[in-house]
XYZ file of C-alpha atoms in Angstrom:
138
model
C 27.876 5.887 40.984
C 26.075 8.547 38.895
C 27.713 7.189 35.768
C 26.594 3.653 36.586
C 22.982 4.737 37.161
C 22.932 6.819 33.962
C 24.467 3.993 31.939
C 21.942 1.508 33.323
C 19.046 3.874 32.627
C 20.253 4.471 29.058
C 20.677 0.722 28.459
C 17.168 -0.052 29.718
C 15.637 2.769 27.669
C 17.368 1.499 24.541
C 16.338 -2.102 25.239
C 12.679 -1.238 25.741
C 12.709 1.147 22.783
C 13.651 -1.692 20.432
C 11.228 -4.199 21.924
C 8.113 -2.355 20.777
C 5.632 -4.505 18.909
C 5.906 -4.428 15.141
C 2.908 -3.936 12.882
C 1.395 -6.267 10.330
C 2.817 -7.043 6.886
C 0.516 -6.747 3.857
C 1.789 -8.419 0.683
C -0.077 -7.452 -2.482
C 0.266 -9.329 -5.781
C -1.029 -8.275 -9.188
C -0.564 -10.928 -11.864
C -2.455 -9.513 -14.844
C -0.487 -6.382 -15.803
C -0.850 -6.036 -19.585
C 2.766 -5.047 -20.271
C 6.113 -4.707 -18.532
C 6.408 -1.042 -19.550
C 6.449 1.565 -16.776
C 5.772 0.672 -13.150
C 2.935 -0.293 -10.865
C 2.148 2.244 -8.134
C 0.257 1.292 -4.964
C -1.013 3.272 -2.015
C -2.333 2.093 1.327
C -5.134 4.433 2.396
C -7.347 5.219 5.349
C -10.797 6.736 4.893
C -9.221 10.169 5.374
C -6.636 9.794 2.566
C -8.608 7.702 0.035
C -8.739 9.403 -3.404
C -7.157 12.563 -1.950
C -3.490 12.117 -2.890
C -0.769 10.090 -1.217
C -1.699 7.242 1.075
C -0.372 6.492 4.525
C 2.142 4.268 2.713
C 3.058 4.428 -0.976
C 5.163 2.047 -3.054
C 6.137 1.369 -6.637
C 7.798 -1.503 -8.449
C 8.916 -2.614 -11.854
C 6.903 -5.241 -13.705
C 8.286 -8.649 -14.642
C 6.326 -10.952 -16.934
C 3.071 -9.110 -16.174
C 3.376 -9.635 -12.420
C 4.286 -7.479 -9.411
C 4.452 -7.948 -5.665
C 4.584 -5.065 -3.206
C 4.878 -5.363 0.565
C 3.687 -2.820 3.111
C 5.452 -3.440 6.429
C 4.673 -2.416 9.999
C 1.045 -1.556 9.258
C -0.825 -0.793 12.456
C -4.170 -2.490 13.114
C -7.095 -0.588 11.624
C -9.177 -0.236 8.490
C -7.502 0.400 5.123
C -7.971 0.246 1.355
C -5.384 -0.170 -1.402
C -5.376 1.626 -4.735
C -3.092 0.394 -7.522
C -2.385 1.591 -11.043
C -0.192 0.639 -13.965
C 1.769 3.799 -14.717
C 2.690 2.648 -18.232
C 4.415 5.904 -19.225
C 6.084 6.355 -15.816
C 4.750 9.901 -15.246
C 3.554 9.153 -11.667
C -0.113 9.944 -12.375
C -3.217 8.441 -13.940
C -3.776 9.478 -17.545
C -7.297 9.930 -18.907
C -8.942 9.952 -22.334
C -10.873 13.014 -23.462
C -14.142 11.433 -22.268
C -12.737 10.994 -18.731
C -12.067 7.260 -18.943
C -8.670 6.084 -17.633
C -6.016 5.237 -20.209
C -4.056 3.099 -17.738
C -5.110 -0.019 -15.850
C -6.052 0.277 -12.192
C -7.491 -1.782 -9.374
C -8.287 -1.711 -5.695
C -8.497 -4.051 -2.747
C -11.504 -6.394 -2.814
C -11.361 -6.244 -6.650
C -14.554 -4.239 -7.001
C -15.275 -3.368 -10.637
C -17.811 -0.563 -10.314
C -18.613 2.147 -12.801
C -17.315 5.516 -11.689
C -14.528 6.371 -9.294
C -13.450 3.887 -6.600
C -15.289 4.077 -3.276
C -13.573 3.502 0.059
C -16.422 1.400 1.462
C -16.065 -1.034 -1.469
C -12.287 -1.399 -1.063
C -11.844 -1.347 2.718
C -10.500 -4.265 4.724
C -9.401 -4.773 8.322
C -5.872 -5.247 9.564
C -5.944 -7.063 12.874
C -3.353 -9.479 14.234
C -2.190 -11.528 11.217
C -0.115 -10.745 8.133
C -2.223 -10.446 4.980
C -1.729 -11.647 1.406
C -3.950 -9.815 -1.086
C -4.417 -10.159 -4.825
C -5.572 -7.192 -6.901
C -6.824 -7.594 -10.480
C -6.545 -4.859 -13.083
């Protein structure tokens, strides 16, 4: 009898463990990468992680015909921003000219083209109850 109860309890725990609600999928496309050299890196950020290193989710992909698509899966509802860069020399970081200007292309959600470093409030968007398709321009 103990074995039956334990087996039933384990089965129910496993069943309910796998039935948890999944998060939202965010699919991001960039279609104006200037060359197929290197990779495109993207990070999904909250206000706490924005411009401070790794995001809550990070991804990279190779470039084909100047276009990339990256998908962030199981994103929980909330407020986020995406930063993207073309890492042309594949060194995993942004390279700068002597005057401080970036050598590599970059972009962010909402496609804001402001002078100076990206700002979270310009790039933020809400994840609610539907999958999102975003386009970022370099």
